[in-house]
mmCIF file of C-alpha atoms in Angstrom:
data_model
loop_
_atom_site.group_PDB
_atom_site.id
_atom_site.type_symbol
_atom_site.label_atom_id
_atom_site.label_comp_id
_atom_site.label_asym_id
_atom_site.label_seq_id
_atom_site.Cartn_x
_atom_site.Cartn_y
_atom_site.Cartn_z
ATOM 1 C CA MET A 1 8.874 0.277 -48.467
ATOM 2 C CA GLU A 2 8.968 2.001 -45.164
ATOM 3 C CA GLY A 3 6.457 -0.226 -43.571
ATOM 4 C CA SER A 4 8.597 -3.215 -44.591
ATOM 5 C CA THR A 5 11.801 -1.937 -43.322
ATOM 6 C CA ASN A 6 10.427 -1.196 -39.854
ATOM 7 C CA ALA A 7 8.778 -4.400 -39.976
ATOM 8 C CA SER A 8 11.948 -6.193 -40.756
ATOM 9 C CA SER A 9 13.984 -4.147 -37.846
ATOM 10 C CA ARG A 10 11.694 -4.773 -35.055
ATOM 11 C CA PRO A 11 12.448 -8.546 -34.575
ATOM 12 C CA ARG A 12 16.228 -7.716 -35.007
ATOM 13 C CA ARG A 13 15.954 -5.275 -32.291
ATOM 14 C CA SER A 14 14.308 -7.606 -29.897
ATOM 15 C CA ARG A 15 17.045 -10.162 -30.718
ATOM 16 C CA LEU A 16 19.545 -7.794 -30.311
ATOM 17 C CA GLY A 17 17.897 -6.734 -26.725
ATOM 18 C CA MET A 18 17.858 -10.407 -25.902
ATOM 19 C CA GLY A 19 21.272 -11.005 -26.716
ATOM 20 C CA ARG A 20 22.336 -8.220 -24.485
ATOM 21 C CA MET A 21 20.851 -9.994 -21.529
ATOM 22 C CA LEU A 22 22.173 -13.308 -22.364
ATOM 23 C CA GLN A 23 25.814 -11.805 -22.790
ATOM 24 C CA SER A 24 25.311 -10.456 -19.036
ATOM 25 C CA PHE A 25 25.596 -13.763 -17.783
ATOM 26 C CA PHE A 26 29.294 -14.024 -18.801
ATOM 27 C CA PRO A 27 31.903 -11.513 -17.674
ATOM 28 C CA ARG A 28 33.354 -9.487 -20.512
ATOM 29 C CA VAL A 29 37.046 -9.569 -21.093
ATOM 30 C CA VAL A 30 38.239 -5.834 -21.820
ATOM 31 C CA LYS A 31 41.470 -5.305 -23.538
ATOM 32 C CA ALA A 32 43.981 -3.024 -23.001
ATOM 33 C CA GLU A 33 43.812 -1.549 -26.188
ATOM 34 C CA GLU A 34 39.667 -0.544 -25.365
ATOM 35 C CA ILE A 35 40.625 1.289 -22.748
ATOM 36 C CA PRO A 36 40.865 5.057 -23.244
ATOM 37 C CA LYS A 37 43.890 7.139 -22.911
ATOM 38 C CA GLU A 38 42.141 9.598 -20.506
ATOM 39 C CA THR A 39 41.559 6.807 -17.718
ATOM 40 C CA PHE A 40 45.222 7.074 -17.036
ATOM 41 C CA SER A 41 47.278 10.185 -15.372
ATOM 42 C CA ALA A 42 50.815 11.014 -14.468
ATOM 43 C CA ALA A 43 49.995 10.427 -10.967
ATOM 44 C CA GLY A 44 48.112 7.330 -11.143
ATOM 45 C CA ASP A 45 44.631 8.115 -9.595
ATOM 46 C CA ALA A 46 44.036 12.007 -11.024
ATOM 47 C CA ALA A 47 41.232 10.504 -12.917
ATOM 48 C CA ALA A 48 39.192 9.881 -9.765
ATOM 49 C CA PRO A 49 36.466 12.019 -9.060
ATOM 50 C CA PRO A 50 37.456 14.456 -6.054
ATOM 51 C CA LEU A 51 36.092 13.452 -2.503
ATOM 52 C CA GLY A 52 32.897 15.167 -2.124
ATOM 53 C CA GLU A 53 31.894 15.757 -5.775
ATOM 54 C CA PRO A 54 28.959 13.445 -7.189
ATOM 55 C CA SER A 55 30.192 11.220 -10.107
ATOM 56 C CA LYS A 56 29.281 12.776 -13.535
ATOM 57 C CA GLY A 57 28.304 9.262 -14.913
ATOM 58 C CA PRO A 58 24.392 8.330 -14.526
ATOM 59 C CA GLU A 59 23.805 5.998 -11.387
ATOM 60 C CA PRO A 60 22.978 2.550 -12.507
ATOM 61 C CA PRO A 61 19.093 1.703 -12.297
ATOM 62 C CA SER A 62 17.923 0.702 -8.824
ATOM 63 C CA GLN A 63 15.506 -2.216 -7.986
ATOM 64 C CA PHE A 64 11.891 -1.375 -7.005
ATOM 65 C CA GLU A 65 12.369 -2.270 -3.550
ATOM 66 C CA MET A 66 15.087 -0.060 -3.296
ATOM 67 C CA PHE A 67 13.612 2.880 -4.544
ATOM 68 C CA SER A 68 13.835 4.612 -1.494
ATOM 69 C CA LYS A 69 17.334 3.281 -0.176
ATOM 70 C CA GLU A 70 18.362 6.669 0.986
ATOM 71 C CA TRP A 71 15.072 6.943 3.421
ATOM 72 C CA GLN A 72 15.568 3.519 4.336
ATOM 73 C CA GLN A 73 19.350 3.926 5.676
ATOM 74 C CA LEU A 74 17.891 7.086 7.405
ATOM 75 C CA SER A 75 14.840 5.477 9.119
ATOM 76 C CA GLN A 76 15.811 1.855 9.782
ATOM 77 C CA GLN A 77 17.840 2.394 12.829
ATOM 78 C CA ASP A 78 19.396 -0.525 14.419
ATOM 79 C CA ASN A 79 17.905 0.338 18.076
ATOM 80 C CA TRP A 80 18.196 -2.074 21.054
ATOM 81 C CA ASP A 81 18.043 -1.870 24.791
ATOM 82 C CA GLY A 82 19.853 -3.163 27.695
ATOM 83 C CA PHE A 83 23.474 -4.238 27.523
ATOM 84 C CA ARG A 84 24.757 -5.705 23.992
ATOM 85 C CA ILE A 85 28.002 -6.938 22.767
ATOM 86 C CA GLU A 86 29.174 -7.487 18.956
ATOM 87 C CA ALA A 87 32.143 -9.570 18.444
ATOM 88 C CA GLN A 88 33.945 -10.767 15.608
ATOM 89 C CA ASN A 89 36.679 -13.198 15.070
ATOM 90 C CA LYS A 90 38.634 -13.823 11.849
ATOM 91 C CA VAL A 91 38.694 -17.371 10.917
ATOM 92 C CA THR A 92 40.048 -17.040 7.540
ATOM 93 C CA ASP A 93 40.806 -14.135 5.137
ATOM 94 C CA HIS A 94 37.350 -14.775 3.704
ATOM 95 C CA LEU A 95 35.470 -15.968 6.615
ATOM 96 C CA MET A 96 34.414 -14.317 9.770
ATOM 97 C CA ALA A 97 32.956 -15.592 13.043
ATOM 98 C CA SER A 98 30.298 -13.266 14.590
ATOM 99 C CA HIS A 99 29.095 -13.037 18.286
ATOM 100 C CA SER A 100 25.990 -10.976 19.461
ATOM 101 C CA LEU A 101 24.978 -11.030 23.080
ATOM 102 C CA PHE A 102 21.836 -8.861 24.493
ATOM 103 C CA LEU A 103 21.293 -8.645 28.238
ATOM 104 C CA GLY A 104 18.509 -6.986 30.010
ATOM 105 C CA THR A 105 16.766 -6.728 26.740
ATOM 106 C CA GLN A 106 12.885 -6.528 26.470
ATOM 107 C CA LEU A 107 12.768 -8.260 22.851
ATOM 108 C CA ARG A 108 12.673 -11.725 24.617
ATOM 109 C CA GLU A 109 10.664 -12.485 27.579
ATOM 110 C CA CYS A 110 13.693 -14.450 29.157
ATOM 111 C CA GLY A 111 15.595 -10.939 28.947
ATOM 112 C CA TYR A 112 18.953 -12.298 27.026
ATOM 113 C CA ILE A 113 19.583 -13.115 23.577
ATOM 114 C CA TYR A 114 22.632 -14.836 22.139
ATOM 115 C CA GLN A 115 23.193 -15.245 18.571
ATOM 116 C CA PHE A 116 26.193 -17.076 16.781
ATOM 117 C CA GLY A 117 27.118 -17.439 13.007
ATOM 118 C CA PRO A 118 29.872 -17.328 10.225
ATOM 119 C CA ALA A 119 30.030 -14.868 7.457
ATOM 120 C CA PHE A 120 31.853 -15.683 4.249
ATOM 121 C CA GLN A 121 32.660 -13.936 1.128
ATOM 122 C CA SER A 122 34.500 -14.863 -1.696
ATOM 123 C CA ARG A 123 37.849 -13.543 -3.154
ATOM 124 C CA ASP A 124 36.040 -11.944 -6.246
ATOM 125 C CA GLN A 125 33.129 -10.757 -3.812
ATOM 126 C CA ARG A 126 30.557 -12.577 -5.966
ATOM 127 C CA THR A 127 29.494 -15.241 -3.675
ATOM 128 C CA VAL A 128 28.238 -14.141 0.132
ATOM 129 C CA LEU A 129 27.089 -16.580 2.477
ATOM 130 C CA VAL A 130 25.719 -15.631 5.869
ATOM 131 C CA ALA A 131 24.157 -17.463 8.991
ATOM 132 C CA ARG A 132 23.241 -17.143 12.456
ATOM 133 C CA ALA A 133 21.739 -19.615 15.314
ATOM 134 C CA GLY A 134 20.413 -18.610 18.490
ATOM 135 C CA LEU A 135 19.746 -20.027 21.822
ATOM 136 C CA ASP A 136 15.941 -19.372 21.572
ATOM 137 C CA GLY A 137 16.032 -22.103 18.643
ATOM 138 C CA GLY A 138 16.036 -19.580 15.677
ATOM 139 C CA VAL A 139 18.443 -20.280 12.628
ATOM 140 C CA ASN A 140 18.722 -17.720 10.031
ATOM 141 C CA SER A 141 20.886 -18.013 6.819
ATOM 142 C CA ARG A 142 21.322 -15.864 3.469
ATOM 143 C CA ALA A 143 22.823 -16.414 0.301
ATOM 144 C CA VAL A 144 23.738 -14.257 -2.670
ATOM 145 C CA GLN A 145 25.484 -15.355 -5.789
ATOM 146 C CA LYS A 146 26.619 -13.000 -8.700
ATOM 147 C CA LEU A 147 25.897 -14.234 -12.204
ATOM 148 C CA GLY A 148 27.478 -12.553 -14.866
ATOM 149 C CA ASP A 149 27.683 -8.861 -14.990
ATOM 150 C CA CYS A 150 23.615 -8.168 -14.485
ATOM 151 C CA TRP A 151 22.234 -11.008 -12.573
ATOM 152 C CA GLU A 152 22.113 -11.844 -9.079
ATOM 153 C CA LEU A 153 20.379 -15.056 -7.222
ATOM 154 C CA LYS A 154 19.521 -14.735 -3.929
ATOM 155 C CA GLY A 155 18.106 -17.059 -1.147
ATOM 156 C CA SER A 156 17.082 -16.955 2.437
ATOM 157 C CA SER A 157 15.550 -19.022 4.666
ATOM 158 C CA ASN A 158 14.389 -18.076 8.692
ATOM 159 C CA SER A 159 13.630 -21.338 10.810
ATOM 160 C CA HIS A 160 12.373 -21.683 14.223
ATOM 161 C CA LEU A 161 11.831 -24.656 16.109
ATOM 162 C CA LYS A 162 9.479 -23.282 18.870
ATOM 163 C CA ASP A 163 7.449 -20.899 16.784
ATOM 164 C CA PRO A 164 6.436 -22.487 13.421
ATOM 165 C CA GLN A 165 4.774 -18.761 12.645
ATOM 166 C CA ARG A 166 8.606 -17.387 11.877
ATOM 167 C CA ASN A 167 9.163 -20.049 9.674
ATOM 168 C CA MET A 168 10.228 -18.549 6.012
ATOM 169 C CA HIS A 169 11.726 -19.310 3.069
ATOM 170 C CA GLU A 170 12.334 -17.265 0.382
ATOM 171 C CA GLY A 171 14.261 -17.077 -3.430
ATOM 172 C CA SER A 172 14.959 -14.478 -5.979
ATOM 173 C CA LEU A 173 16.543 -13.664 -9.089
ATOM 174 C CA GLU A 174 17.291 -9.955 -10.065
ATOM 175 C CA TYR A 175 18.579 -8.516 -13.527
ATOM 176 C CA THR A 176 20.347 -4.886 -13.307
ATOM 177 C CA GLY A 177 20.685 -3.746 -16.647
ATOM 178 C CA SER A 178 21.991 -0.003 -18.011
ATOM 179 C CA GLU A 179 18.311 1.277 -18.439
ATOM 180 C CA MET A 180 15.918 -1.069 -16.722
ATOM 181 C CA THR A 181 15.693 -3.934 -13.794
ATOM 182 C CA MET A 182 13.562 -6.907 -13.377
ATOM 183 C CA ALA A 183 13.210 -9.471 -10.527
ATOM 184 C CA ALA A 184 11.098 -12.614 -9.462
ATOM 185 C CA LYS A 185 10.295 -13.826 -6.369
ATOM 186 C CA LEU A 186 9.079 -17.153 -4.766
ATOM 187 C CA ALA A 187 8.505 -17.637 -0.903
ATOM 188 C CA PHE A 188 6.498 -19.756 1.635
ATOM 189 C CA GLN A 189 5.224 -18.445 4.917
ATOM 190 C CA GLY A 190 2.710 -20.741 5.808
ATOM 191 C CA ALA A 191 1.159 -19.818 2.049
ATOM 192 C CA TRP A 192 3.173 -19.510 -1.126
ATOM 193 C CA LEU A 193 4.019 -16.099 -2.093
ATOM 194 C CA MET A 194 4.840 -15.082 -5.946
ATOM 195 C CA GLY A 195 6.014 -11.774 -6.855
ATOM 196 C CA GLY A 196 7.700 -9.426 -10.032
ATOM 197 C CA ALA A 197 9.050 -6.307 -10.024
ATOM 198 C CA PHE A 198 10.070 -4.180 -13.436
ATOM 199 C CA THR A 199 11.644 -0.966 -13.130
ATOM 200 C CA GLN A 200 12.472 1.583 -16.473
ATOM 201 C CA ARG A 201 14.874 4.848 -16.346
ATOM 202 C CA ILE A 202 12.617 7.180 -19.000
ATOM 203 C CA ALA A 203 15.212 10.025 -18.131
ATOM 204 C CA PRO A 204 18.626 10.366 -16.688
ATOM 205 C CA SER A 205 16.954 11.647 -13.277
ATOM 206 C CA LEU A 206 13.519 9.515 -13.665
ATOM 207 C CA GLN A 207 12.972 5.870 -12.683
ATOM 208 C CA LEU A 208 9.492 4.403 -12.799
ATOM 209 C CA GLY A 209 8.508 0.962 -11.615
ATOM 210 C CA GLY A 210 5.997 -1.539 -9.885
ATOM 211 C CA ASP A 211 5.605 -4.988 -8.336
ATOM 212 C CA LEU A 212 2.968 -7.415 -8.031
ATOM 213 C CA THR A 213 2.604 -10.181 -5.226
ATOM 214 C CA LEU A 214 0.395 -12.936 -5.299
ATOM 215 C CA ILE A 215 -0.373 -14.669 -1.956
ATOM 216 C CA GLY A 216 -2.338 -18.163 -1.976
ATOM 217 C CA VAL A 217 -4.841 -17.139 0.781
ATOM 218 C CA ASN A 218 -8.672 -17.265 0.112
ATOM 219 C CA GLY A 219 -8.210 -18.202 -3.130
ATOM 220 C CA VAL A 220 -5.231 -15.660 -4.606
ATOM 221 C CA THR A 221 -5.049 -12.422 -2.982
ATOM 222 C CA SER A 222 -3.024 -9.868 -4.654
ATOM 223 C CA ILE A 223 -0.859 -6.668 -3.234
ATOM 224 C CA GLY A 224 0.555 -4.231 -6.073
ATOM 225 C CA GLN A 225 2.652 -1.359 -6.028
ATOM 226 C CA ILE A 226 3.616 1.536 -8.284
ATOM 227 C CA GLY A 227 6.212 4.193 -7.678
ATOM 228 C CA LEU A 228 8.861 6.657 -8.996
ATOM 229 C CA ARG A 229 12.106 7.665 -8.105
ATOM 230 C CA TRP A 230 13.751 10.935 -9.031
ATOM 231 C CA GLY A 231 17.221 11.991 -8.160
ATOM 232 C CA ALA A 232 19.456 15.085 -9.506
ATOM 233 C CA GLY A 233 22.753 15.628 -7.425
ATOM 234 C CA LYS A 234 22.184 15.841 -3.738
ATOM 235 C CA ASP A 235 18.247 15.835 -4.016
ATOM 236 C CA ILE A 236 16.374 12.410 -4.223
ATOM 237 C CA PHE A 237 12.637 12.143 -4.001
ATOM 238 C CA THR A 238 10.891 8.779 -4.197
ATOM 239 C CA ALA A 239 7.038 8.317 -4.196
ATOM 240 C CA ALA A 240 4.841 4.754 -4.110
ATOM 241 C CA LEU A 241 1.282 4.076 -4.442
ATOM 242 C CA SER A 242 0.315 0.688 -2.738
ATOM 243 C CA ARG A 243 -3.162 -1.356 -2.925
ATOM 244 C CA THR A 244 -3.476 -4.112 -0.191
ATOM 245 C CA PRO A 245 -6.357 -6.153 1.150
ATOM 246 C CA ASP A 246 -8.031 -4.535 4.262
ATOM 247 C CA PRO A 247 -7.745 -7.307 7.060
ATOM 248 C CA ARG A 248 -10.229 -5.573 9.235
ATOM 249 C CA LEU A 249 -13.286 -5.636 5.900
ATOM 250 C CA PRO A 250 -12.927 -8.796 4.109
ATOM 251 C CA GLY A 251 -13.425 -8.148 0.395
ATOM 252 C CA THR A 252 -12.125 -4.428 0.631
ATOM 253 C CA GLN A 253 -8.887 -2.836 -0.414
ATOM 254 C CA SER A 254 -6.526 -0.312 1.137
ATOM 255 C CA HIS A 255 -4.798 2.274 -0.579
ATOM 256 C CA GLU A 256 -1.455 4.151 0.760
ATOM 257 C CA CYS A 257 0.577 6.988 -0.517
ATOM 258 C CA ARG A 258 4.029 7.406 0.601
ATOM 259 C CA LEU A 259 6.474 10.481 -0.743
ATOM 260 C CA GLN A 260 10.078 10.677 0.645
ATOM 261 C CA TYR A 261 12.465 13.255 0.131
ATOM 262 C CA VAL A 262 16.277 13.225 1.175
ATOM 263 C CA ARG A 263 19.123 15.996 0.680
ATOM 264 C CA LYS A 264 22.530 15.571 1.191
ATOM 265 C CA ILE A 265 23.406 18.464 2.708
ATOM 266 C CA SER A 266 27.430 17.253 2.677
ATOM 267 C CA ASP A 267 29.246 14.173 2.602
ATOM 268 C CA ARG A 268 28.591 13.498 6.104
ATOM 269 C CA LEU A 269 25.263 14.877 6.781
ATOM 270 C CA MET A 270 22.182 13.698 5.403
ATOM 271 C CA LEU A 271 18.558 14.739 6.312
ATOM 272 C CA GLY A 272 15.390 13.113 5.001
ATOM 273 C CA SER A 273 11.235 13.350 5.759
ATOM 274 C CA GLU A 274 8.848 10.883 4.750
ATOM 275 C CA PHE A 275 4.755 11.754 4.318
ATOM 276 C CA LYS A 276 2.358 8.879 4.220
ATOM 277 C CA PHE A 277 -1.583 9.045 3.568
ATOM 278 C CA SER A 278 -3.965 6.005 3.668
ATOM 279 C CA HIS A 279 -7.217 5.603 2.354
ATOM 280 C CA PRO A 280 -10.348 5.086 3.118
ATOM 281 C CA ASP A 281 -9.237 5.389 6.698
ATOM 282 C CA ARG A 282 -7.592 8.922 6.182
ATOM 283 C CA GLU A 283 -4.851 8.559 8.445
ATOM 284 C CA SER A 284 -1.350 10.423 8.014
ATOM 285 C CA GLY A 285 1.869 10.727 9.224
ATOM 286 C CA LEU A 286 5.106 12.647 9.120
ATOM 287 C CA SER A 287 8.748 11.429 9.640
ATOM 288 C CA LEU A 288 11.919 13.331 9.972
ATOM 289 C CA ALA A 289 15.312 11.429 10.029
ATOM 290 C CA TYR A 290 18.586 12.616 9.861
ATOM 291 C CA GLU A 291 22.327 10.991 9.746
ATOM 292 C CA TYR A 292 25.918 11.994 10.683
ATOM 293 C CA THR A 293 28.515 10.051 9.696
ATOM 294 C CA PHE A 294 32.287 9.970 10.740
ATOM 295 C CA ARG A 295 35.019 7.827 9.472
ATOM 296 C CA GLN A 296 34.215 5.028 12.086
ATOM 297 C CA ALA A 297 31.186 6.548 13.864
ATOM 298 C CA ARG A 298 27.633 7.145 12.867
ATOM 299 C CA ILE A 299 24.692 9.277 14.558
ATOM 300 C CA GLN A 300 20.904 8.600 13.428
ATOM 301 C CA GLY A 301 18.059 10.288 14.598
ATOM 302 C CA LEU A 302 13.948 9.739 13.791
ATOM 303 C CA LEU A 303 10.879 11.675 14.760
ATOM 304 C CA ASP A 304 7.465 11.115 13.719
ATOM 305 C CA THR A 305 4.097 12.451 14.452
ATOM 306 C CA ASP A 306 3.179 9.510 16.156
ATOM 307 C CA GLY A 307 4.986 10.376 19.406
ATOM 308 C CA LYS A 308 8.193 8.540 18.583
ATOM 309 C CA VAL A 309 11.565 9.783 18.980
ATOM 310 C CA SER A 310 14.774 7.538 18.454
ATOM 311 C CA CYS A 311 18.544 7.979 18.283
ATOM 312 C CA SER A 312 21.410 5.678 17.568
ATOM 313 C CA VAL A 313 25.169 6.270 17.961
ATOM 314 C CA SER A 314 27.634 3.546 16.804
ATOM 315 C CA ASP A 315 31.111 3.440 17.330
ATOM 316 C CA PHE A 316 32.449 0.541 15.003
ATOM 317 C CA THR A 317 35.506 0.401 16.961
ATOM 318 C CA GLY A 318 34.341 0.769 20.630
ATOM 319 C CA PHE A 319 30.967 1.755 22.172
ATOM 320 C CA GLY A 320 27.519 2.681 20.849
ATOM 321 C CA PHE A 321 24.267 4.271 22.374
ATOM 322 C CA SER A 322 20.539 3.684 21.992
ATOM 323 C CA GLY A 323 17.635 5.503 22.903
ATOM 324 C CA MET A 324 14.119 5.126 21.728
ATOM 325 C CA ILE A 325 10.915 7.148 23.397
ATOM 326 C CA ASP A 326 7.443 6.274 22.503
ATOM 327 C CA TYR A 327 5.351 9.197 24.273
ATOM 328 C CA ALA A 328 1.950 7.978 23.313
ATOM 329 C CA ARG A 329 2.473 4.483 25.261
ATOM 330 C CA GLY A 330 4.927 5.748 27.878
ATOM 331 C CA ASP A 331 7.405 3.447 26.539
ATOM 332 C CA TYR A 332 11.117 4.155 27.065
ATOM 333 C CA LYS A 333 14.097 2.028 26.335
ATOM 334 C CA PHE A 334 17.844 2.630 26.226
ATOM 335 C CA GLY A 335 20.874 0.602 25.636
ATOM 336 C CA VAL A 336 24.703 0.142 25.627
ATOM 337 C CA MET A 337 26.940 -1.567 22.737
ATOM 338 C CA MET A 338 30.316 -2.384 22.878
ATOM 339 C CA HIS A 339 32.325 -3.774 19.769
ATOM 340 C CA VAL A 340 35.127 -6.301 19.860
ATOM 341 C CA LEU A 341 37.073 -6.376 16.374
ATOM 342 C CA PRO A 342 39.610 -8.970 15.667
ATOM 343 C CA GLN A 343 43.319 -7.558 15.790
ATOM 344 C CA GLN A 344 44.625 -5.778 12.679
ATOM 345 C CA GLU A 345 47.479 -7.626 11.268
ATOM 346 C CA PRO A 346 50.820 -5.510 11.105
ATOM 347 C CA GLY A 347 51.205 -2.788 8.774
ATOM 348 C CA GLN A 348 46.991 -3.236 8.024
ATOM 349 C CA GLN A 349 45.119 -0.324 7.995
ATOM 350 C CA PRO A 350 41.890 0.115 10.059
ATOM 351 C CA ALA A 351 38.818 -0.591 8.429
#
């Protein structure tokens, strides 16, 4: 009897899981009587956690490519050289026009870059459209559409009139549930790429996952990764092991291991480090990064064992500074940036 009971419960359990995924396409209407009374307080906002204290509830699971999002925030700095101007013009309540101008930069042979494009966000923040066009012939666009409560459809396109190798088109569909995430991606960049990713939370602080990408080159070439993410309070640790084809030796594989650790010292200060090791090259590297955040400004710094030092200071309402030094190559780059923001409406608080 026990075997028949367990066997009959398995199809029902799978139907329930599929039902939850299908129901996530449609936003759920919460009735007033379903809201706990503890949510409200006499002050109206006393139920919110105090500033500086982490939320007691578990954070939603992360997509595999975002396992190390804290380290990416620290290490992927917005560095530039020369003089840079970032200007924004408010067209409507949901449409913004952006201008970017680089002068005296080494990023282009001509020494300057100008880009213009709109950015649109719907009232319910479920639709985001961004586009950029430059004088060098490059056109970039990106679209994000939320479907229901757990699904997200993304698309991006990069086109260049003078350099066909920079053309790339990509589309993806992501699902984020309460305990797992899934993603599927299809892209074309001179060759077709198809990939998928899956993550599963196995403990409140531990999440495992992996992804696989197939490339239509030399028949079919595969790139695979597995990783984990552990986060408890102010400590975050991530690890990833990847396998990629070695372009120097056709038919062989190269493996790389990356370990990242990020510590949130306070609400403003965050420190992080990364260690990487590749096989069979037996090459290793260590990087250290920090970030200090003000209300309208941010300071970031990065130091690695390759002899590179970089720092970025951004004031979102005024000026910014950037510095990059590569001691191994003898390369020095410094830049200054100025922000031009639209005027605030009367009675509106600054962003």
